[in-house]
mmCIF file of C-alpha atoms in Angstrom:
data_model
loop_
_atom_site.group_PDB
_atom_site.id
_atom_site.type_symbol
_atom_site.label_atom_id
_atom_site.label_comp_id
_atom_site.label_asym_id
_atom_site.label_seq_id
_atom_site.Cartn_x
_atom_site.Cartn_y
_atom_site.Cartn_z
ATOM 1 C CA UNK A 1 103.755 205.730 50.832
ATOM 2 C CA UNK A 2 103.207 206.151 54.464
ATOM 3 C CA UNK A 3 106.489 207.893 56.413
ATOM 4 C CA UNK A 4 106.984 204.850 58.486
ATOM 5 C CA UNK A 5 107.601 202.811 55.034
ATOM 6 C CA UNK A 6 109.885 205.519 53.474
ATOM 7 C CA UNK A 7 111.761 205.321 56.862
ATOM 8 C CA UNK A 8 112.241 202.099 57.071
ATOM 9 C CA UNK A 9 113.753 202.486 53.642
ATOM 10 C CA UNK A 10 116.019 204.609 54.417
ATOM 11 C CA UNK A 11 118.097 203.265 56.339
ATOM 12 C CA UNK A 12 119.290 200.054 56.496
ATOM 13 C CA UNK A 13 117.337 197.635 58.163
ATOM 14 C CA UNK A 14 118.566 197.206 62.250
ATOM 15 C CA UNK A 15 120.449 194.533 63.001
ATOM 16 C CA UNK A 16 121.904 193.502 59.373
ATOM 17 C CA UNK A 17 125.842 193.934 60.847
ATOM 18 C CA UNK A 18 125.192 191.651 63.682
ATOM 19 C CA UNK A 19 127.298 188.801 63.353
ATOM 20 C CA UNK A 20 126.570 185.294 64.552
ATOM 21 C CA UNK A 21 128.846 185.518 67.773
ATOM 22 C CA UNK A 22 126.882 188.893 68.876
ATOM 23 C CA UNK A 23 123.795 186.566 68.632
ATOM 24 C CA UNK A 24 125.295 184.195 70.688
ATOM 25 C CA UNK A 25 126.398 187.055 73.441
ATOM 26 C CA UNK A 26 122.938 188.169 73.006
ATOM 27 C CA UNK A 27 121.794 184.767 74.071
ATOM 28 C CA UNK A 28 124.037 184.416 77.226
ATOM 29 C CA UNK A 29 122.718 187.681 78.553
ATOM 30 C CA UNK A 30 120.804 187.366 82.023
ATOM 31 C CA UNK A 31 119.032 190.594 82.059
ATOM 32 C CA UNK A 32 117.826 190.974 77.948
ATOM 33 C CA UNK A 33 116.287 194.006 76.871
ATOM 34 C CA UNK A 34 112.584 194.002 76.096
ATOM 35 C CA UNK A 35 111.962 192.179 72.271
ATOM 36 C CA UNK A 36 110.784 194.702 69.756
ATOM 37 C CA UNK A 37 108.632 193.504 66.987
ATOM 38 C CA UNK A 38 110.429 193.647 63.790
ATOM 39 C CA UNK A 39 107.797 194.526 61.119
ATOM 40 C CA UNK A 40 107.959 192.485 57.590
ATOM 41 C CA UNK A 41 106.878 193.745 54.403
ATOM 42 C CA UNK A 42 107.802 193.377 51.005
ATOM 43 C CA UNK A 43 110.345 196.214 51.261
ATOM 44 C CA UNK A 44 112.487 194.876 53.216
ATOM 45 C CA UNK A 45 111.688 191.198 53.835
ATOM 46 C CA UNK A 46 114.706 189.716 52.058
ATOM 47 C CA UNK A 47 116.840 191.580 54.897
ATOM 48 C CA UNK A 48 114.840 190.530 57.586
ATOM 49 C CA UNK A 49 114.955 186.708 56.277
ATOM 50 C CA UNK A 50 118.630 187.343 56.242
ATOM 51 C CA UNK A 51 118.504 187.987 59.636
ATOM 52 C CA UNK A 52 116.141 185.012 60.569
ATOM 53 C CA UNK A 53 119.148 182.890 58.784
ATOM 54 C CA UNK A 54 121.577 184.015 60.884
ATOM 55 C CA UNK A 55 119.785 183.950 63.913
ATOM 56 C CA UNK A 56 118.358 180.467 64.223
ATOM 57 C CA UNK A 57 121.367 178.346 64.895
ATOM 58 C CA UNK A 58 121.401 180.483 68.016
ATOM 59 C CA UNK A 59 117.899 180.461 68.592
ATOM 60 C CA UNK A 60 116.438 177.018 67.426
ATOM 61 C CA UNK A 61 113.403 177.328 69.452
ATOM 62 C CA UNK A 62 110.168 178.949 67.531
ATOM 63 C CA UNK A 63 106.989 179.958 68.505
ATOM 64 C CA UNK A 64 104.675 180.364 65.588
ATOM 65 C CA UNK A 65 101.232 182.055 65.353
ATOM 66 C CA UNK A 66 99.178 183.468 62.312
ATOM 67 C CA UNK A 67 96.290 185.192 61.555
ATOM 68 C CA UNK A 68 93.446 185.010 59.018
ATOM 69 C CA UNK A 69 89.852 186.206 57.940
ATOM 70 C CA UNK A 70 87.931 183.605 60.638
ATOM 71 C CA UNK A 71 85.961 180.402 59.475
ATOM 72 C CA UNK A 72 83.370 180.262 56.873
ATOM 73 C CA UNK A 73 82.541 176.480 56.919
ATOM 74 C CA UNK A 74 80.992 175.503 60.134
ATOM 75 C CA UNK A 75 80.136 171.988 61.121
ATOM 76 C CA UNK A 76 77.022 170.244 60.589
ATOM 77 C CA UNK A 77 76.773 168.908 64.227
ATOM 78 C CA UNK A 78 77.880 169.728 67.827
ATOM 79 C CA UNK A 79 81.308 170.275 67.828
ATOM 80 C CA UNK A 80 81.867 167.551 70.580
ATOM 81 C CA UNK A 81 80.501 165.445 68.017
ATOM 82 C CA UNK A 82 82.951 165.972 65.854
ATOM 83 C CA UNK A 83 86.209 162.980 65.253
ATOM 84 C CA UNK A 84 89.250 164.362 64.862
ATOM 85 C CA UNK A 85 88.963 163.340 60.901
ATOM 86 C CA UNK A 86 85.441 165.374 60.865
ATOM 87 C CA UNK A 87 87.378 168.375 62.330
ATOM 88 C CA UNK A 88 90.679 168.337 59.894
ATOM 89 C CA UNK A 89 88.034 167.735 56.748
ATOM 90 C CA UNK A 90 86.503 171.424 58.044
ATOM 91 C CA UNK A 91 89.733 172.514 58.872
ATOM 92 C CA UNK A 92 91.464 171.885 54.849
ATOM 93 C CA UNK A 93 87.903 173.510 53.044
ATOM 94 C CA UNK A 94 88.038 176.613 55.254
ATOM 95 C CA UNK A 95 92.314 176.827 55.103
ATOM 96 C CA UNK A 96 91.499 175.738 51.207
ATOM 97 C CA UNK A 97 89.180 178.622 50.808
ATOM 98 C CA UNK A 98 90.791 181.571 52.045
ATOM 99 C CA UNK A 99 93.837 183.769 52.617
ATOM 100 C CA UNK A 100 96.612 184.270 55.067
ATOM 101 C CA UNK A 101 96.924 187.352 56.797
ATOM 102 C CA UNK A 102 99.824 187.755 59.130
ATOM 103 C CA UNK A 103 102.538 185.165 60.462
ATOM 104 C CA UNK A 104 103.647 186.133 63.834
ATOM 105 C CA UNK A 105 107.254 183.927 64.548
ATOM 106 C CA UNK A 106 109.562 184.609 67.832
ATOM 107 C CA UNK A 107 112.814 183.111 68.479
ATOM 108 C CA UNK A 108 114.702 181.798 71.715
ATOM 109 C CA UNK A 109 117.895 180.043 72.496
ATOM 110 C CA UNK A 110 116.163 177.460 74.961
ATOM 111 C CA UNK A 111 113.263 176.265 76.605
ATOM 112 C CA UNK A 112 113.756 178.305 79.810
ATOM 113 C CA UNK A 113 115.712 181.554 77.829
ATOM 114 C CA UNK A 114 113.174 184.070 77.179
ATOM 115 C CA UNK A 115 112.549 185.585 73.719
ATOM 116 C CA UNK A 116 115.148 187.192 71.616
ATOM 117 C CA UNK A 117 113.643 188.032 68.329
ATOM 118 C CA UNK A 118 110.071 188.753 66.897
ATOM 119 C CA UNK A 119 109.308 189.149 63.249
ATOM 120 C CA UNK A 120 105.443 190.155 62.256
ATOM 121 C CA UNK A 121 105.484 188.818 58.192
ATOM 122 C CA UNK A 122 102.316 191.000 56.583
ATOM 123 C CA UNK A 123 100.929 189.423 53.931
ATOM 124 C CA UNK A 124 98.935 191.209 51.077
ATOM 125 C CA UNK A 125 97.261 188.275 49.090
ATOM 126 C CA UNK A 126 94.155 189.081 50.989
ATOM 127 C CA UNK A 127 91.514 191.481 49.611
ATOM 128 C CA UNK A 128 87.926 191.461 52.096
ATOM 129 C CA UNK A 129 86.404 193.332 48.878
ATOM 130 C CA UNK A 130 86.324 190.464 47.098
ATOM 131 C CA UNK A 131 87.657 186.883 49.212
ATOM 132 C CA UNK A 132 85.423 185.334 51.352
ATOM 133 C CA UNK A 133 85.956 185.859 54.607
ATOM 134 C CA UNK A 134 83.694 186.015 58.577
ATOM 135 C CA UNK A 135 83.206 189.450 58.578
ATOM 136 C CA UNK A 136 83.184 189.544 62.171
ATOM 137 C CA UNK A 137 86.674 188.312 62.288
ATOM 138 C CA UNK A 138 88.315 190.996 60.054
ATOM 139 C CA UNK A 139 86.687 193.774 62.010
ATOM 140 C CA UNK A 140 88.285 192.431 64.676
ATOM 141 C CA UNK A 141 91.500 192.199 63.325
ATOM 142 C CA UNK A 142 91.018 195.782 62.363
ATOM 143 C CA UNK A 143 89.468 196.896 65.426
ATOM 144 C CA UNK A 144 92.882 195.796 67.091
ATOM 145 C CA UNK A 145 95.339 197.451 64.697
ATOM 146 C CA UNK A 146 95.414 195.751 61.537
ATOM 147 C CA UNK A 147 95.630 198.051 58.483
ATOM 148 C CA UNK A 148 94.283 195.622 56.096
ATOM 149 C CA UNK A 149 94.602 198.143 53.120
ATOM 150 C CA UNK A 150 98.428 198.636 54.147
ATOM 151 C CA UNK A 151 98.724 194.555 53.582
ATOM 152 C CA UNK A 152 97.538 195.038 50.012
ATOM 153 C CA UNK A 153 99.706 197.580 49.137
ATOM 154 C CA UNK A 154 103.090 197.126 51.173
ATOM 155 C CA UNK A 155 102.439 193.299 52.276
ATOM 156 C CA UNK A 156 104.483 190.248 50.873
ATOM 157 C CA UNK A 157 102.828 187.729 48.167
ATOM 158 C CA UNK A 158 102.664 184.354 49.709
ATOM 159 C CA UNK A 159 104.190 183.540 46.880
ATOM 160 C CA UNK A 160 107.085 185.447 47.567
ATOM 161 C CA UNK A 161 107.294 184.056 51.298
ATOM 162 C CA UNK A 162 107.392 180.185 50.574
ATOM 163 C CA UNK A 163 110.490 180.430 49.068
ATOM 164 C CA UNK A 164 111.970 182.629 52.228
ATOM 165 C CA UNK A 165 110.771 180.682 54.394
ATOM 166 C CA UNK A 166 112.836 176.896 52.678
ATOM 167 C CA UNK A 167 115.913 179.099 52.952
ATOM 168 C CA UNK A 168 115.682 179.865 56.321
ATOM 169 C CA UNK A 169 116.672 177.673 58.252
ATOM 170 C CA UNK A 170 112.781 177.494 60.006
ATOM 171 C CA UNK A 171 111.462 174.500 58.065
ATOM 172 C CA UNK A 172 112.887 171.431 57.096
ATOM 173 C CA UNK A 173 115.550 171.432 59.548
ATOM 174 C CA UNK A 174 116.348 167.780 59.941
ATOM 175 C CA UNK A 175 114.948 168.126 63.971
ATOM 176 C CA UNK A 176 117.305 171.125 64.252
ATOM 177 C CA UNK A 177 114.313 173.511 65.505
ATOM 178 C CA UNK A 178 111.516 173.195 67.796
ATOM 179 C CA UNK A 179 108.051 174.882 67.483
ATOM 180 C CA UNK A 180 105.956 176.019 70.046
ATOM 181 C CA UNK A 181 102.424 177.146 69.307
ATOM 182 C CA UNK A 182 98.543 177.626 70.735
ATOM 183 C CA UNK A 183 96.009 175.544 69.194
ATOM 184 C CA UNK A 184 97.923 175.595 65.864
ATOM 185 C CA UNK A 185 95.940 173.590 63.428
ATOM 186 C CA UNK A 186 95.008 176.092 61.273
ATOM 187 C CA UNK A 187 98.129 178.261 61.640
ATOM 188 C CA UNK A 188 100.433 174.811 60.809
ATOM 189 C CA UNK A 189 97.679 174.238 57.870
ATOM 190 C CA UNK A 190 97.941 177.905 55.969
ATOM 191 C CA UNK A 191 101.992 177.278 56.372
ATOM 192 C CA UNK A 192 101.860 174.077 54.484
ATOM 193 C CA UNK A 193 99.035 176.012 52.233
ATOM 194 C CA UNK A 194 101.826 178.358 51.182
ATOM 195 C CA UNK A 195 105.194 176.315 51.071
ATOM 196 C CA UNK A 196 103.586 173.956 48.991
ATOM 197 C CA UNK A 197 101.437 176.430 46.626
ATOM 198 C CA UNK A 198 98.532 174.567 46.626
ATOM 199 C CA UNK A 199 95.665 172.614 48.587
ATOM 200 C CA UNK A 200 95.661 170.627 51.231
ATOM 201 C CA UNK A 201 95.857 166.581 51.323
ATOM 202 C CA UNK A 202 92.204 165.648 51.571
ATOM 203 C CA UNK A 203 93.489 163.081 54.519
ATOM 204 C CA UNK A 204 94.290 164.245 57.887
ATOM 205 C CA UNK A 205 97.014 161.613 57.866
ATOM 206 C CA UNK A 206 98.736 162.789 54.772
ATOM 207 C CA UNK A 207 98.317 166.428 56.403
ATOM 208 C CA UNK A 208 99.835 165.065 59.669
ATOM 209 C CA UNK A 209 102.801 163.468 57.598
ATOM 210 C CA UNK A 210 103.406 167.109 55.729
ATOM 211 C CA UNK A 211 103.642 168.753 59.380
ATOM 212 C CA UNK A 212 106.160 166.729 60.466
ATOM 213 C CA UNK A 213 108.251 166.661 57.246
ATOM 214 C CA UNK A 214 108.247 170.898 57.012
ATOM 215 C CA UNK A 215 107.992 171.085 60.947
ATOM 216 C CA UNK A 216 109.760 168.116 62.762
ATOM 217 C CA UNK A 217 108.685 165.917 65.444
ATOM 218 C CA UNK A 218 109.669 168.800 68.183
ATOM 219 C CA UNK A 219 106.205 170.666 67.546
ATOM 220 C CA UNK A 220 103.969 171.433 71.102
ATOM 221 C CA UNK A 221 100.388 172.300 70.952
ATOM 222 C CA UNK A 222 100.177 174.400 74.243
ATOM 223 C CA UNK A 223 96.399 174.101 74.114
ATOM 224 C CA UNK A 224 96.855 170.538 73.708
ATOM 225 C CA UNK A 225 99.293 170.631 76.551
ATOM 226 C CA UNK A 226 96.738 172.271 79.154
ATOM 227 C CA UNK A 227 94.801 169.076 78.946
ATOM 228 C CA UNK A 228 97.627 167.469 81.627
ATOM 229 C CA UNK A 229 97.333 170.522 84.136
ATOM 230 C CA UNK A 230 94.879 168.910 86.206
ATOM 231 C CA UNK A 231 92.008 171.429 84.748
ATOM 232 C CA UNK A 232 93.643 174.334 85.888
ATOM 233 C CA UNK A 233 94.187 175.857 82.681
ATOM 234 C CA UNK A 234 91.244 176.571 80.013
ATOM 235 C CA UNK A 235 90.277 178.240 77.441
ATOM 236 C CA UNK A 236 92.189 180.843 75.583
ATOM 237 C CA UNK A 237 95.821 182.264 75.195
ATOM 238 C CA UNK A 238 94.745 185.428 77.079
ATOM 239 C CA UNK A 239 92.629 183.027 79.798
ATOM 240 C CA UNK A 240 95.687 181.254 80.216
ATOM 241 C CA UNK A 241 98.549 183.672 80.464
ATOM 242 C CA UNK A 242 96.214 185.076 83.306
ATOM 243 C CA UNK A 243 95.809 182.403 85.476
ATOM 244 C CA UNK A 244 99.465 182.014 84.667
ATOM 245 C CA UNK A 245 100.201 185.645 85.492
ATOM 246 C CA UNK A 246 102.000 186.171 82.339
ATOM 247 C CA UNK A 247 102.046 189.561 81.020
ATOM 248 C CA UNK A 248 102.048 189.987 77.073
ATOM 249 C CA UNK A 249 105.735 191.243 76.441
ATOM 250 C CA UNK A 250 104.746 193.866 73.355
ATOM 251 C CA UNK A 251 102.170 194.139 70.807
ATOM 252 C CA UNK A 252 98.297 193.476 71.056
ATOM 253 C CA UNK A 253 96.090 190.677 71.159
ATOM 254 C CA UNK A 254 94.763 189.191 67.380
ATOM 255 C CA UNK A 255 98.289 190.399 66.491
ATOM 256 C CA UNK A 256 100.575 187.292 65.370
ATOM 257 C CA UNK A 257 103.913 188.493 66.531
ATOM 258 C CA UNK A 258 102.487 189.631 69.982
ATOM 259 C CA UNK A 259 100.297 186.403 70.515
ATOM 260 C CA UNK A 260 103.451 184.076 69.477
ATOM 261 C CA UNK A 261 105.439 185.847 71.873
ATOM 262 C CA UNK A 262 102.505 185.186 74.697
ATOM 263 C CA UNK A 263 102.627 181.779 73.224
ATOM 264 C CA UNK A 264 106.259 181.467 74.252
ATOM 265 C CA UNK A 265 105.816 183.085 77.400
ATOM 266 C CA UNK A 266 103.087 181.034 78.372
ATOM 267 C CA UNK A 267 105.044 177.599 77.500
ATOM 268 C CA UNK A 268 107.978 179.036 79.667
ATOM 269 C CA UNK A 269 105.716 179.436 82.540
ATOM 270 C CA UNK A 270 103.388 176.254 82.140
ATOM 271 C CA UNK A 271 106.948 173.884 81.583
ATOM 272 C CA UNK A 272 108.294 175.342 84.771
ATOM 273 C CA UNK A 273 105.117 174.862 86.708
ATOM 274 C CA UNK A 274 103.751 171.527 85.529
ATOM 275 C CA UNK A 275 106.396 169.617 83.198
ATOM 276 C CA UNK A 276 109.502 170.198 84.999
ATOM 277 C CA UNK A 277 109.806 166.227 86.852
ATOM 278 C CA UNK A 278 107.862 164.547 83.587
ATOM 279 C CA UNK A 279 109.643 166.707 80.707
ATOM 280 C CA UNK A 280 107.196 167.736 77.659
ATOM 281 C CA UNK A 281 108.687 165.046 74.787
ATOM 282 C CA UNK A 282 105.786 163.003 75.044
ATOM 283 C CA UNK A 283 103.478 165.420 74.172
ATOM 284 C CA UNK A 284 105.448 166.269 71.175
ATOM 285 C CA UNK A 285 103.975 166.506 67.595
ATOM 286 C CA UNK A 286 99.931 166.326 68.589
ATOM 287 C CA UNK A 287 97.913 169.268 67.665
ATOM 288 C CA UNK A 288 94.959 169.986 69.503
ATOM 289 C CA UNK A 289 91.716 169.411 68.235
ATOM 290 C CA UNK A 290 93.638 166.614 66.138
ATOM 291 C CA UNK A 291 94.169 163.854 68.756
ATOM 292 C CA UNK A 292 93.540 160.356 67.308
ATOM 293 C CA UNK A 293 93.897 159.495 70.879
ATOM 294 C CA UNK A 294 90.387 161.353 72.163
ATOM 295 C CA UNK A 295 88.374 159.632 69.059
ATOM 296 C CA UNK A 296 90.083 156.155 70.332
ATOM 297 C CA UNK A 297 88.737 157.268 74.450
ATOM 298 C CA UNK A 298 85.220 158.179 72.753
ATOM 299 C CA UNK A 299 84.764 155.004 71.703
ATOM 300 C CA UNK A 300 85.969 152.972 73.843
ATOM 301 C CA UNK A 301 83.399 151.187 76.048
ATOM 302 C CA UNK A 302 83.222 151.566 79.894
#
């Protein structure tokens, strides 16, 4: 076992005799300390859930991101083509099809406090010797740090994670927390993948219905958000914390714990510059690429 593993074992796991009122201190502080990323694997991921539970009274605000082995089902016409039924259909056979990777999940006490906590969960049900996968995407997962043979051997079985993850307080929580994410289709899709154990719904309503009953109403789409910046922003979470000037906090990109806390950054920063007078509630619960709303604009006539 590699010495950062047997370390980690060692001693106990940082942060286990932190009692709820030290979280709350924590979240009064003006000046926090920089946010480590708290790595997840099957050693010692029923302390660190222990920790997300209780943490996220104090820190009800989420930003989620995941990763996994790219797209192998590609669409049979121009993506602009494409309804936003066409695009979930792709969506459940390529989520249907393949494996999780990595869940990347940072917590904050509001939506102007800046992050307190970042957990990267490594999965191991994912073997590129024999699942399909885009090869092009796991290189460069591994080209930016991913130790995909670690995952197999030290990761946690999804399995093992759905159950952690109705415990914690994260999901299910009666409008309790609120999840901020970056063109999160796919990561909300491989969530609901695992907590159920199965397939997805073959209708994008019935998947729709499943985000909001493990997920809430309070779930923003940042990419979906950019749409109403007067076409300032574009493009990607890196494009956009640019022309944001918003420096990734730790980590590396194609990491899920770094890019969720870039995802959280980035909301900060686009809330304060464009939603501030309007507030962001009405753009609550749409995911981008899923907007019934664009099919309905498509085609209607001018």
């Amino acid at each position: 076992m590699p010495s950062e593993f047997v370390a980690a074992r060692k001693k106990p796991p940082p942060g286990m005799a932190v009692m709820a009122s030290e979280f709350a201190a924590a979240a009064r502080k003006k000046q926090p300390a920089p946010v480590e990323i708290r790595q997840v694997w099957a050693h010692n991921v029923e302390d660190e859930f222990r920790i997300i539970r209780n943490a996220i009274d104090h820190f009800p605000y989420v930003a989620m991101d995941t990763e996994f082995p790219g797209v192998i089902h590609r669409p049979s016409k121009h993506p602009a083509l494409l309804t936003a039924n066409d695009r979930y259909d792709l969506l459940r056979r390529n989520v249907d099809a393949l494996h999780l990777i990595q869940v990347g999940i940072t917590l904050a006490a509001s939506p102007t406090a800046p992050p307190a906590l970042a957990f990267e969960i490594n999965l191991s049900d994912f073997d590129q010797r024999i699942h399909r996968h885009a090869p092009e995407s796991v290189q460069l997962l591994a080209s930016h740090g991913l130790d995909l043979a670690a995952h197999r051997k030290y990761g946690v079985r999804a399995s093992a994670l759905a159950p952690l993850l109705m415990s914690s307080g994260l999901v299910c929580s009666h409008g309790a927390v609120k999840w901020v994410t970056f063109h999160s289709a796919y990561d909300f899709a491989y969530l609901i993948k695992l907590l159920m154990g199965r397939k997805l719904p073959r209708s994008m309503a019935e998947f729709l219905n499943l985000v909001r009953v493990f997920f809430g109403n309070d779930v923003y789409d940042v990419k979906h958000m950019m749409q109403h910046c007067g076409g300032e922003l574009y493009g990607g979470l890196e494009r956009v914390a640019a022309t944001l000037q918003v420096k990734r906090a730790a980590g590396r990109c194609h990491q899920a714990a770094s890019d969720s806390l870039l995802t959280w950054d980035v909301f900060r920063r686009m809330r304060e510059l464009h939603f501030l007078k309007e507030g962001v509630e009405s753009y609550q619960g749409v995911l981008f690429g899923l907007e019934l709303d664009l099919d309905m604009a498509k085609n209607t006539p001018r």
